[in-house]
GROMACS .gro file of C-alpha atoms in nm:
model
  434
    1MET     CA    1  -2.527   0.446   1.191
    2SER     CA    2  -2.369   0.119   1.305
    3GLU     CA    3  -2.627  -0.156   1.323
    4ILE     CA    4  -2.576  -0.518   1.416
    5ILE     CA    5  -2.574  -0.703   1.091
    6SER     CA    6  -2.838  -0.955   1.193
    7ASN     CA    7  -3.153  -0.844   1.014
    8ASN     CA    8  -3.152  -0.860   0.636
    9TYR     CA    9  -2.795  -0.967   0.586
   10LEU     CA   10  -2.792  -1.249   0.842
   11GLU     CA   11  -3.139  -1.373   0.749
   12CYS     CA   12  -3.027  -1.388   0.388
   13LEU     CA   13  -2.708  -1.567   0.492
   14LEU     CA   14  -2.882  -1.835   0.698
   15LYS     CA   15  -3.147  -1.895   0.433
   16SER     CA   16  -2.882  -1.942   0.167
   17TRP     CA   17  -2.676  -2.168   0.391
   18SER     CA   18  -2.969  -2.397   0.469
   19ILE     CA   19  -3.031  -2.488   0.105
   20LYS     CA   20  -2.673  -2.585   0.027
   21PRO     CA   21  -2.574  -2.953   0.034
   22THR     CA   22  -2.360  -3.064   0.325
   23GLU     CA   23  -1.991  -3.086   0.242
   24SER     CA   24  -1.811  -3.412   0.322
   25ILE     CA   25  -1.493  -3.230   0.430
   26SER     CA   26  -1.532  -3.161   0.802
   27TRP     CA   27  -1.265  -2.890   0.834
   28PHE     CA   28  -1.420  -2.701   0.543
   29ASN     CA   29  -1.762  -2.723   0.703
   30ASN     CA   30  -1.618  -2.604   1.033
   31LEU     CA   31  -1.450  -2.306   0.872
   32ARG     CA   32  -1.777  -2.182   0.725
   33ASN     CA   33  -1.971  -2.252   1.045
   34GLN     CA   34  -1.721  -2.051   1.249
   35ALA     CA   35  -1.754  -1.762   1.004
   36ILE     CA   36  -2.134  -1.768   1.038
   37ASP     CA   37  -2.096  -1.747   1.415
   38ARG     CA   38  -1.870  -1.444   1.378
   39VAL     CA   39  -2.110  -1.265   1.144
   40SER     CA   40  -2.387  -1.282   1.402
   41THR     CA   41  -2.173  -1.099   1.659
   42GLN     CA   42  -2.039  -0.820   1.440
   43LYS     CA   43  -2.162  -0.487   1.315
   44LEU     CA   44  -2.146  -0.298   0.993
   45PRO     CA   45  -1.858  -0.050   1.027
   46ALA     CA   46  -1.957   0.314   1.060
   47LYS     CA   47  -1.778   0.647   1.042
   48ARG     CA   48  -1.744   0.647   1.419
   49ASP     CA   49  -1.505   0.351   1.381
   50GLU     CA   50  -1.148   0.474   1.341
   51GLU     CA   51  -1.067   0.249   1.045
   52TRP     CA   52  -1.377   0.372   0.858
   53ARG     CA   53  -1.399   0.735   0.968
   54PHE     CA   54  -1.348   0.872   0.615
   55THR     CA   55  -1.571   0.618   0.442
   56ASP     CA   56  -1.948   0.614   0.477
   57ILE     CA   57  -2.085   0.276   0.369
   58SER     CA   58  -2.432   0.329   0.518
   59PRO     CA   59  -2.588   0.285   0.168
   60LEU     CA   60  -2.498  -0.083   0.200
   61ALA     CA   61  -2.738  -0.120   0.491
   62ARG     CA   62  -3.019  -0.041   0.249
   63LEU     CA   63  -2.908  -0.309   0.000
   64PRO     CA   64  -2.991  -0.648   0.156
   65TYR     CA   65  -2.919  -0.827  -0.170
   66GLN     CA   66  -2.959  -1.201  -0.191
   67PRO     CA   67  -2.650  -1.401  -0.285
   68SER     CA   68  -2.598  -1.442  -0.658
   69GLN     CA   69  -2.703  -1.763  -0.829
   70ALA     CA   70  -2.515  -1.989  -1.070
   71GLU     CA   71  -2.690  -1.867  -1.383
   72CYS     CA   72  -2.412  -1.804  -1.633
   73ARG     CA   73  -2.545  -1.751  -1.984
   74LEU     CA   74  -2.228  -1.602  -2.124
   75GLN     CA   75  -2.055  -1.740  -2.430
   76ALA     CA   76  -1.686  -1.723  -2.516
   77HIS     CA   77  -1.740  -1.437  -2.762
   78ASP     CA   78  -1.902  -1.230  -2.484
   79ILE     CA   79  -1.573  -1.206  -2.294
   80GLU     CA   80  -1.321  -1.198  -2.579
   81HIS     CA   81  -1.245  -0.831  -2.512
   82LEU     CA   82  -1.163  -0.913  -2.150
   83CYS     CA   83  -0.916  -1.195  -2.218
   84LEU     CA   84  -0.541  -1.146  -2.216
   85LYS     CA   85  -0.344  -1.309  -2.496
   86GLU     CA   86  -0.041  -1.364  -2.272
   87ALA     CA   87  -0.240  -1.570  -2.020
   88GLU     CA   88  -0.241  -1.936  -2.121
   89ASN     CA   89  -0.425  -2.021  -1.801
   90ARG     CA   90  -0.750  -1.840  -1.728
   91LEU     CA   91  -1.002  -1.904  -1.451
   92VAL     CA   92  -1.336  -1.730  -1.506
   93PHE     CA   93  -1.595  -1.674  -1.235
   94VAL     CA   94  -1.935  -1.523  -1.315
   95ASP     CA   95  -2.106  -1.364  -1.013
   96GLY     CA   96  -1.873  -1.565  -0.792
   97TYR     CA   97  -1.938  -1.904  -0.957
   98TYR     CA   98  -1.679  -2.094  -1.156
   99SER     CA   99  -1.742  -2.120  -1.529
  100PRO     CA  100  -1.545  -2.413  -1.676
  101GLU     CA  101  -1.677  -2.333  -2.025
  102LEU     CA  102  -1.517  -1.988  -2.019
  103SER     CA  103  -1.200  -2.095  -1.840
  104ARG     CA  104  -0.886  -2.240  -1.995
  105ILE     CA  105  -0.631  -2.455  -1.817
  106THR     CA  106  -0.339  -2.565  -2.034
  107ASP     CA  107  -0.171  -2.900  -1.979
  108HIS     CA  108   0.078  -2.791  -1.718
  109THR     CA  109   0.159  -3.100  -1.516
  110ALA     CA  110   0.332  -2.905  -1.238
  111LEU     CA  111   0.069  -2.636  -1.181
  112VAL     CA  112  -0.244  -2.690  -0.975
  113ALA     CA  113  -0.506  -2.446  -1.102
  114GLY     CA  114  -0.882  -2.461  -1.096
  115ASN     CA  115  -1.193  -2.441  -0.882
  116LEU     CA  116  -1.143  -2.505  -0.509
  117PRO     CA  117  -1.416  -2.773  -0.463
  118ASP     CA  118  -1.247  -2.991  -0.725
  119PHE     CA  119  -0.940  -3.022  -0.502
  120LEU     CA  120  -1.096  -3.058  -0.156
  121SER     CA  121  -1.036  -3.432  -0.150
  122THR     CA  122  -0.709  -3.458  -0.340
  123HIS     CA  123  -0.535  -3.162  -0.172
  124SER     CA  124  -0.715  -3.152   0.161
  125ALA     CA  125  -0.404  -3.123   0.380
  126ILE     CA  126  -0.252  -2.825   0.201
  127LEU     CA  127  -0.589  -2.649   0.170
  128GLU     CA  128  -0.666  -2.692   0.539
  129SER     CA  129  -0.329  -2.541   0.633
  130HIS     CA  130  -0.382  -2.229   0.418
  131LEU     CA  131  -0.749  -2.158   0.350
  132GLY     CA  132  -0.890  -1.908   0.597
  133GLN     CA  133  -0.557  -1.879   0.781
  134TYR     CA  134  -0.446  -1.536   0.658
  135ALA     CA  135  -0.758  -1.326   0.599
  136GLN     CA  136  -0.876  -1.285   0.955
  137TYR     CA  137  -1.253  -1.262   0.992
  138GLU     CA  138  -1.288  -1.240   1.371
  139HIS     CA  139  -1.321  -0.860   1.353
  140ASN     CA  140  -1.398  -0.813   0.984
  141VAL     CA  141  -1.762  -0.866   0.898
  142PHE     CA  142  -1.703  -0.865   0.522
  143ALA     CA  143  -1.431  -1.129   0.540
  144ALA     CA  144  -1.658  -1.331   0.770
  145LEU     CA  145  -1.945  -1.310   0.521
  146ASN     CA  146  -1.720  -1.419   0.237
  147THR     CA  147  -1.591  -1.715   0.438
  148ALA     CA  148  -1.944  -1.815   0.541
  149PHE     CA  149  -2.048  -1.826   0.175
  150LEU     CA  150  -1.726  -1.996   0.066
  151ARG     CA  151  -1.794  -2.244  -0.211
  152ASP     CA  152  -1.634  -2.180  -0.551
  153ALA     CA  153  -1.291  -2.017  -0.542
  154ALA     CA  154  -0.986  -1.968  -0.760
  155LEU     CA  155  -0.711  -2.203  -0.643
  156ILE     CA  156  -0.349  -2.177  -0.757
  157ILE     CA  157  -0.073  -2.400  -0.613
  158VAL     CA  158   0.274  -2.355  -0.762
  159PRO     CA  159   0.495  -2.650  -0.664
  160LYS     CA  160   0.846  -2.630  -0.526
  161ASN     CA  161   1.110  -2.478  -0.756
  162THR     CA  162   0.859  -2.431  -1.039
  163THR     CA  163   0.852  -2.119  -1.256
  164ILE     CA  164   0.531  -2.035  -1.440
  165ASN     CA  165   0.642  -1.808  -1.723
  166GLU     CA  166   0.299  -1.698  -1.845
  167PRO     CA  167   0.064  -1.494  -1.623
  168ILE     CA  168  -0.246  -1.662  -1.478
  169HIS     CA  169  -0.562  -1.459  -1.531
  170LEU     CA  170  -0.833  -1.475  -1.263
  171LEU     CA  171  -1.131  -1.305  -1.423
  172PHE     CA  172  -1.430  -1.219  -1.204
  173ILE     CA  173  -1.731  -1.101  -1.403
  174ALA     CA  174  -2.043  -0.938  -1.258
  175ALA     CA  175  -2.346  -1.013  -1.476
  176GLN     CA  176  -2.647  -1.006  -1.241
  177SER     CA  177  -2.806  -0.701  -1.080
  178GLU     CA  178  -2.913  -0.650  -0.720
  179VAL     CA  179  -2.718  -0.948  -0.588
  180THR     CA  180  -2.412  -1.002  -0.371
  181SER     CA  181  -2.129  -1.220  -0.497
  182TYR     CA  182  -1.843  -1.359  -0.289
  183PRO     CA  183  -1.532  -1.415  -0.505
  184ARG     CA  184  -1.245  -1.599  -0.335
  185CYS     CA  185  -0.882  -1.663  -0.429
  186LEU     CA  186  -0.611  -1.878  -0.272
  187LEU     CA  187  -0.255  -1.877  -0.405
  188VAL     CA  188   0.008  -2.103  -0.250
  189ALA     CA  189   0.361  -2.047  -0.385
  190GLU     CA  190   0.585  -2.323  -0.254
  191THR     CA  191   0.960  -2.297  -0.191
  192GLY     CA  192   1.155  -2.144  -0.478
  193SER     CA  193   0.853  -2.103  -0.705
  194GLN     CA  194   0.770  -1.805  -0.925
  195VAL     CA  195   0.438  -1.689  -1.072
  196THR     CA  196   0.244  -1.383  -1.193
  197ILE     CA  197  -0.125  -1.358  -1.101
  198ILE     CA  198  -0.376  -1.112  -1.250
  199GLU     CA  199  -0.686  -1.064  -1.034
  200ASP     CA  200  -0.937  -0.881  -1.254
  201TYR     CA  201  -1.285  -0.755  -1.157
  202VAL     CA  202  -1.516  -0.637  -1.435
  203SER     CA  203  -1.886  -0.588  -1.507
  204LEU     CA  204  -2.079  -0.631  -1.830
  205GLN     CA  205  -2.364  -0.391  -1.762
  206LYS     CA  206  -2.460  -0.081  -1.568
  207ALA     CA  207  -2.622  -0.233  -1.261
  208THR     CA  208  -2.619  -0.207  -0.885
  209TYR     CA  209  -2.473  -0.505  -0.700
  210ILE     CA  210  -2.218  -0.588  -0.429
  211THR     CA  211  -1.886  -0.766  -0.476
  212ASN     CA  212  -1.734  -0.895  -0.152
  213SER     CA  213  -1.400  -1.061  -0.228
  214VAL     CA  214  -1.122  -1.224  -0.024
  215THR     CA  215  -0.776  -1.320  -0.151
  216GLU     CA  216  -0.515  -1.515   0.045
  217ILE     CA  217  -0.155  -1.553  -0.075
  218SER     CA  218   0.117  -1.760   0.088
  219LEU     CA  219   0.482  -1.737  -0.018
  220ALA     CA  220   0.717  -2.006   0.107
  221ALA     CA  221   1.093  -1.950   0.134
  222ASN     CA  222   1.249  -1.791  -0.175
  223ALA     CA  223   0.918  -1.777  -0.362
  224HIS     CA  224   0.849  -1.486  -0.598
  225VAL     CA  225   0.494  -1.367  -0.667
  226GLN     CA  226   0.383  -1.077  -0.882
  227HIS     CA  227   0.022  -0.986  -0.804
  228ILE     CA  228  -0.163  -0.749  -1.035
  229ARG     CA  229  -0.508  -0.648  -0.915
  230VAL     CA  230  -0.751  -0.449  -1.131
  231GLN     CA  231  -1.092  -0.327  -1.016
  232ARG     CA  232  -1.285  -0.179  -1.310
  233GLU     CA  233  -1.647  -0.250  -1.224
  234ASN     CA  234  -1.925  -0.012  -1.322
  235THR     CA  235  -1.982   0.305  -1.122
  236GLN     CA  236  -2.310   0.184  -0.970
  237ALA     CA  237  -2.148  -0.116  -0.803
  238PHE     CA  238  -2.016  -0.162  -0.450
  239HIS     CA  239  -1.680  -0.337  -0.413
  240LEU     CA  240  -1.544  -0.458  -0.077
  241ALA     CA  241  -1.219  -0.654  -0.080
  242ASN     CA  242  -0.969  -0.805   0.159
  243CYS     CA  243  -0.628  -0.942   0.063
  244ALA     CA  244  -0.387  -1.105   0.308
  245VAL     CA  245  -0.031  -1.205   0.219
  246SER     CA  246   0.220  -1.409   0.421
  247LEU     CA  247   0.592  -1.395   0.329
  248ALA     CA  248   0.843  -1.655   0.445
  249ARG     CA  249   1.224  -1.630   0.449
  250ALA     CA  250   1.378  -1.443   0.151
  251SER     CA  251   1.051  -1.444  -0.042
  252ASN     CA  252   0.952  -1.157  -0.270
  253TYR     CA  253   0.602  -1.017  -0.323
  254GLN     CA  254   0.530  -0.744  -0.578
  255SER     CA  255   0.182  -0.593  -0.597
  256ILE     CA  256   0.025  -0.346  -0.838
  257SER     CA  257  -0.333  -0.247  -0.763
  258VAL     CA  258  -0.543  -0.031  -0.995
  259SER     CA  259  -0.887   0.094  -0.890
  260LEU     CA  260  -1.104   0.264  -1.151
  261GLY     CA  261  -1.462   0.157  -1.091
  262SER     CA  262  -1.745   0.121  -0.837
  263ARG     CA  263  -1.957   0.378  -0.661
  264ILE     CA  264  -1.802   0.281  -0.328
  265SER     CA  265  -1.493   0.061  -0.305
  266ARG     CA  266  -1.277  -0.050  -0.016
  267TYR     CA  267  -0.956  -0.251  -0.049
  268ASN     CA  268  -0.772  -0.383   0.257
  269LEU     CA  269  -0.424  -0.523   0.191
  270ASP     CA  270  -0.237  -0.685   0.480
  271VAL     CA  271   0.119  -0.804   0.416
  272HIS     CA  272   0.305  -0.995   0.686
  273LEU     CA  273   0.681  -1.043   0.652
  274THR     CA  274   0.697  -1.341   0.887
  275ASP     CA  275   1.062  -1.440   0.841
  276GLU     CA  276   1.403  -1.288   0.773
  277ALA     CA  277   1.502  -1.111   0.449
  278ALA     CA  278   1.150  -1.101   0.307
  279GLU     CA  279   1.079  -0.826   0.052
  280CYS     CA  280   0.769  -0.657  -0.085
  281VAL     CA  281   0.695  -0.375  -0.329
  282ILE     CA  282   0.342  -0.235  -0.314
  283ASP     CA  283   0.223   0.006  -0.584
  284GLY     CA  284  -0.128   0.143  -0.625
  285LEU     CA  285  -0.330   0.378  -0.842
  286THR     CA  286  -0.680   0.511  -0.777
  287LEU     CA  287  -0.850   0.705  -1.056
  288ILE     CA  288  -1.205   0.824  -0.980
  289SER     CA  289  -1.448   1.102  -1.070
  290ASP     CA  290  -1.809   1.218  -1.028
  291HIS     CA  291  -1.934   1.093  -0.689
  292GLN     CA  292  -1.717   0.783  -0.652
  293LEU     CA  293  -1.557   0.691  -0.320
  294ALA     CA  294  -1.244   0.474  -0.318
  295ASP     CA  295  -1.077   0.369   0.007
  296THR     CA  296  -0.744   0.185   0.023
  297HIS     CA  297  -0.610   0.056   0.355
  298THR     CA  298  -0.274  -0.122   0.367
  299CYS     CA  299  -0.067  -0.268   0.649
  300ILE     CA  300   0.290  -0.393   0.600
  301ASP     CA  301   0.399  -0.583   0.910
  302HIS     CA  302   0.773  -0.642   0.957
  303ILE     CA  303   0.804  -0.925   1.208
  304LYS     CA  304   1.161  -1.054   1.158
  305PRO     CA  305   1.498  -0.885   1.080
  306ASN     CA  306   1.636  -0.768   0.745
  307GLY     CA  307   1.300  -0.711   0.581
  308THR     CA  308   1.248  -0.464   0.297
  309SER     CA  309   0.930  -0.292   0.184
  310HIS     CA  310   0.864  -0.008  -0.058
  311GLN     CA  311   0.522   0.137  -0.127
  312GLN     CA  312   0.393   0.408  -0.360
  313HIS     CA  313   0.024   0.490  -0.388
  314LYS     CA  314  -0.125   0.754  -0.618
  315CYS     CA  315  -0.476   0.898  -0.639
  316ILE     CA  316  -0.626   1.108  -0.920
  317VAL     CA  317  -0.957   1.256  -0.811
  318ASP     CA  318  -1.198   1.457  -1.025
  319GLY     CA  319  -1.553   1.590  -0.990
  320SER     CA  320  -1.692   1.542  -0.639
  321ALA     CA  321  -1.515   1.212  -0.585
  322HIS     CA  322  -1.346   1.117  -0.258
  323ALA     CA  323  -1.030   0.905  -0.226
  324VAL     CA  324  -0.892   0.765   0.097
  325PHE     CA  325  -0.549   0.615   0.158
  326ASN     CA  326  -0.437   0.477   0.494
  327GLY     CA  327  -0.100   0.306   0.486
  328LYS     CA  328   0.051   0.156   0.800
  329ILE     CA  329   0.404   0.020   0.833
  330MET     CA  330   0.467  -0.181   1.148
  331VAL     CA  331   0.821  -0.268   1.260
  332ARG     CA  332   0.816  -0.510   1.553
  333PRO     CA  333   1.083  -0.526   1.827
  334HIS     CA  334   1.281  -0.813   1.671
  335ALA     CA  335   1.265  -0.673   1.316
  336GLN     CA  336   1.605  -0.505   1.328
  337ARG     CA  337   1.769  -0.376   1.008
  338THR     CA  338   1.435  -0.316   0.842
  339ASN     CA  339   1.440  -0.093   0.534
  340SER     CA  340   1.100   0.053   0.455
  341SER     CA  341   0.962   0.349   0.262
  342GLN     CA  342   0.613   0.472   0.181
  343SER     CA  343   0.487   0.748  -0.050
  344SER     CA  344   0.133   0.879  -0.095
  345ARG     CA  345   0.091   1.125  -0.386
  346ASN     CA  346  -0.248   1.268  -0.469
  347LEU     CA  347  -0.375   1.487  -0.752
  348LEU     CA  348  -0.696   1.690  -0.729
  349LEU     CA  349  -0.848   1.790  -1.062
  350SER     CA  350  -1.144   1.994  -0.934
  351SER     CA  351  -1.233   2.223  -0.646
  352THR     CA  352  -1.484   1.969  -0.511
  353ALA     CA  353  -1.256   1.663  -0.522
  354GLN     CA  354  -1.137   1.532  -0.186
  355VAL     CA  355  -0.849   1.317  -0.062
  356ASP     CA  356  -0.781   1.194   0.290
  357THR     CA  357  -0.437   1.039   0.326
  358LYS     CA  358  -0.282   0.898   0.640
  359PRO     CA  359   0.062   0.735   0.618
  360GLN     CA  360   0.165   0.569   0.944
  361LEU     CA  361   0.488   0.434   1.088
  362GLU     CA  362   0.487   0.229   1.407
  363ILE     CA  363   0.847   0.138   1.490
  364PHE     CA  364   0.948  -0.071   1.790
  365ALA     CA  365   1.307  -0.145   1.683
  366ASP     CA  366   1.605   0.089   1.691
  367ASP     CA  367   1.823  -0.030   1.401
  368VAL     CA  368   1.596   0.056   1.108
  369LYS     CA  369   1.575   0.278   0.803
  370CYS     CA  370   1.218   0.398   0.753
  371ALA     CA  371   1.061   0.695   0.576
  372HIS     CA  372   0.720   0.808   0.462
  373GLY     CA  373   0.562   1.110   0.297
  374ALA     CA  374   0.235   1.239   0.155
  375THR     CA  375   0.144   1.515  -0.089
  376VAL     CA  376  -0.193   1.649  -0.203
  377GLY     CA  377  -0.211   1.912  -0.472
  378GLN     CA  378  -0.315   2.025  -0.816
  379LEU     CA  379  -0.129   2.040  -1.145
  380GLU     CA  380   0.170   2.275  -1.141
  381GLN     CA  381   0.105   2.595  -1.334
  382GLU     CA  382   0.471   2.611  -1.437
  383GLU     CA  383   0.447   2.268  -1.601
  384ILE     CA  384   0.126   2.368  -1.780
  385PHE     CA  385   0.290   2.690  -1.901
  386TYR     CA  386   0.595   2.498  -2.027
  387LEU     CA  387   0.379   2.267  -2.239
  388GLU     CA  388   0.175   2.562  -2.367
  389SER     CA  389   0.499   2.727  -2.474
  390ARG     CA  390   0.564   2.415  -2.684
  391GLY     CA  391   0.236   2.458  -2.872
  392LEU     CA  392  -0.015   2.263  -2.663
  393SER     CA  393  -0.346   2.412  -2.556
  394GLU     CA  394  -0.411   2.446  -2.184
  395ALA     CA  395  -0.657   2.153  -2.192
  396ALA     CA  396  -0.412   1.932  -2.380
  397ALA     CA  397  -0.135   2.023  -2.136
  398ARG     CA  398  -0.354   1.934  -1.838
  399ASN     CA  399  -0.456   1.606  -2.000
  400LEU     CA  400  -0.097   1.510  -2.073
  401LEU     CA  401   0.026   1.587  -1.722
  402THR     CA  402  -0.263   1.401  -1.561
  403TYR     CA  403  -0.210   1.099  -1.781
  404ALA     CA  404   0.164   1.095  -1.705
  405PHE     CA  405   0.093   1.109  -1.331
  406GLY     CA  406  -0.112   0.789  -1.345
  407ALA     CA  407   0.081   0.612  -1.619
  408GLU     CA  408   0.388   0.592  -1.395
  409ILE     CA  409   0.215   0.310  -1.204
  410ILE     CA  410   0.055   0.148  -1.508
  411ARG     CA  411   0.389   0.120  -1.689
  412ARG     CA  412   0.515  -0.119  -1.421
  413ILE     CA  413   0.264  -0.387  -1.525
  414PRO     CA  414   0.463  -0.650  -1.718
  415VAL     CA  415   0.165  -0.791  -1.914
  416THR     CA  416   0.155  -0.593  -2.238
  417SER     CA  417  -0.210  -0.637  -2.334
  418LEU     CA  418  -0.334  -0.549  -1.985
  419ARG     CA  419  -0.099  -0.252  -1.964
  420GLN     CA  420  -0.231  -0.121  -2.295
  421GLN     CA  421  -0.594  -0.164  -2.183
  422LEU     CA  422  -0.529   0.026  -1.862
  423GLU     CA  423  -0.327   0.298  -2.032
  424GLN     CA  424  -0.621   0.356  -2.264
  425ALA     CA  425  -0.863   0.361  -1.969
  426VAL     CA  426  -0.649   0.618  -1.789
  427LEU     CA  427  -0.615   0.821  -2.108
  428ASN     CA  428  -0.991   0.819  -2.163
  429GLN     CA  429  -1.068   0.919  -1.807
  430THR     CA  430  -0.813   1.201  -1.795
  431GLN     CA  431  -0.926   1.371  -2.113
  432SER     CA  432  -1.110   1.700  -2.088
  433ASN     CA  433  -1.256   1.903  -2.373
  434GLU     CA  434  -1.024   2.126  -2.569
   0.00000   0.00000   0.00000
């Protein structure tokens, strides 16, 4: 059922908006007002909509949760197990609200890192030119809702020709139940800069709630960004996310996305190669079981010549879980000499597991090199037999092969402590009884 999102959601939105103090920055106010106007004209997506035909989010219509409140009671010791020792800079948001007590910003005179409202006056020009310019909300009700509620947000600006050697950890913690939080990230990598960002979503309890996040990333000429995104919320949660990336001339964007949690999750990644010789590498892993539903939609848009993109997405699905992957590669008429490849590989561990995969190529140029492929299957009996012949039990052989299938993506994460955490999570989830 596709209902206009004007009853509970919009009433909640307007009520929340009316009690917030008026911002002194006019363009920021206008951005949120425009988003509110768009929410009132849109509908919740339904399975009859082509982009959502494999993903039923009708349970969300029965969860008109109020926005979360700034009620952080966490102490530093509560999140020690979530911190990454390699990350000297850490921004922590609890239920969408910035927590300066839990965050850590080292004295890095070149780097701008912190909570968005703290920079609205000092960096107004650069924020106005980037914030809300990439994640389009005109036809995306979840991005519109996030923009309407925009207040606290993770802001990273890497100045020209600056290299940040240590990763920056953006930690988003869900602590309240039956609320909706609206995390937001903006990363601006100026000309010749280099940075690694870890966008990490976690929960501290088994509770039902909604996370609705938006991330915008802008790479200027010759900038290099490595973006690691981890979604490991509890399996009662709902996670809806949009990420939009803009690449300028000869810039390089590398993304690794790992989705383990949530009852229903949807991740939209839109990458626009807006100038010549831009490059991106997009890797993803979905690992779900029981009755989880995980939907990943990506679009890589080659707009100018000599662009390069490579994508590999893997799904491991157990129980009665359902994974969806829709990957579109667009090559526009002037994007000659594009080199692009896409691979979707999917592993079913039970007879009731389900995968829907749809790789797409839309090519409007004639001098290109493009390829895509998709596979859905189970573990190879020959491989299981080979490991059994080396002394492993059948269960151990299956566990090892399943772990290796997912670990191929995890091993590409350059942050050792995070890689070890995720390897252990994959190992735990792929173990079956001997």
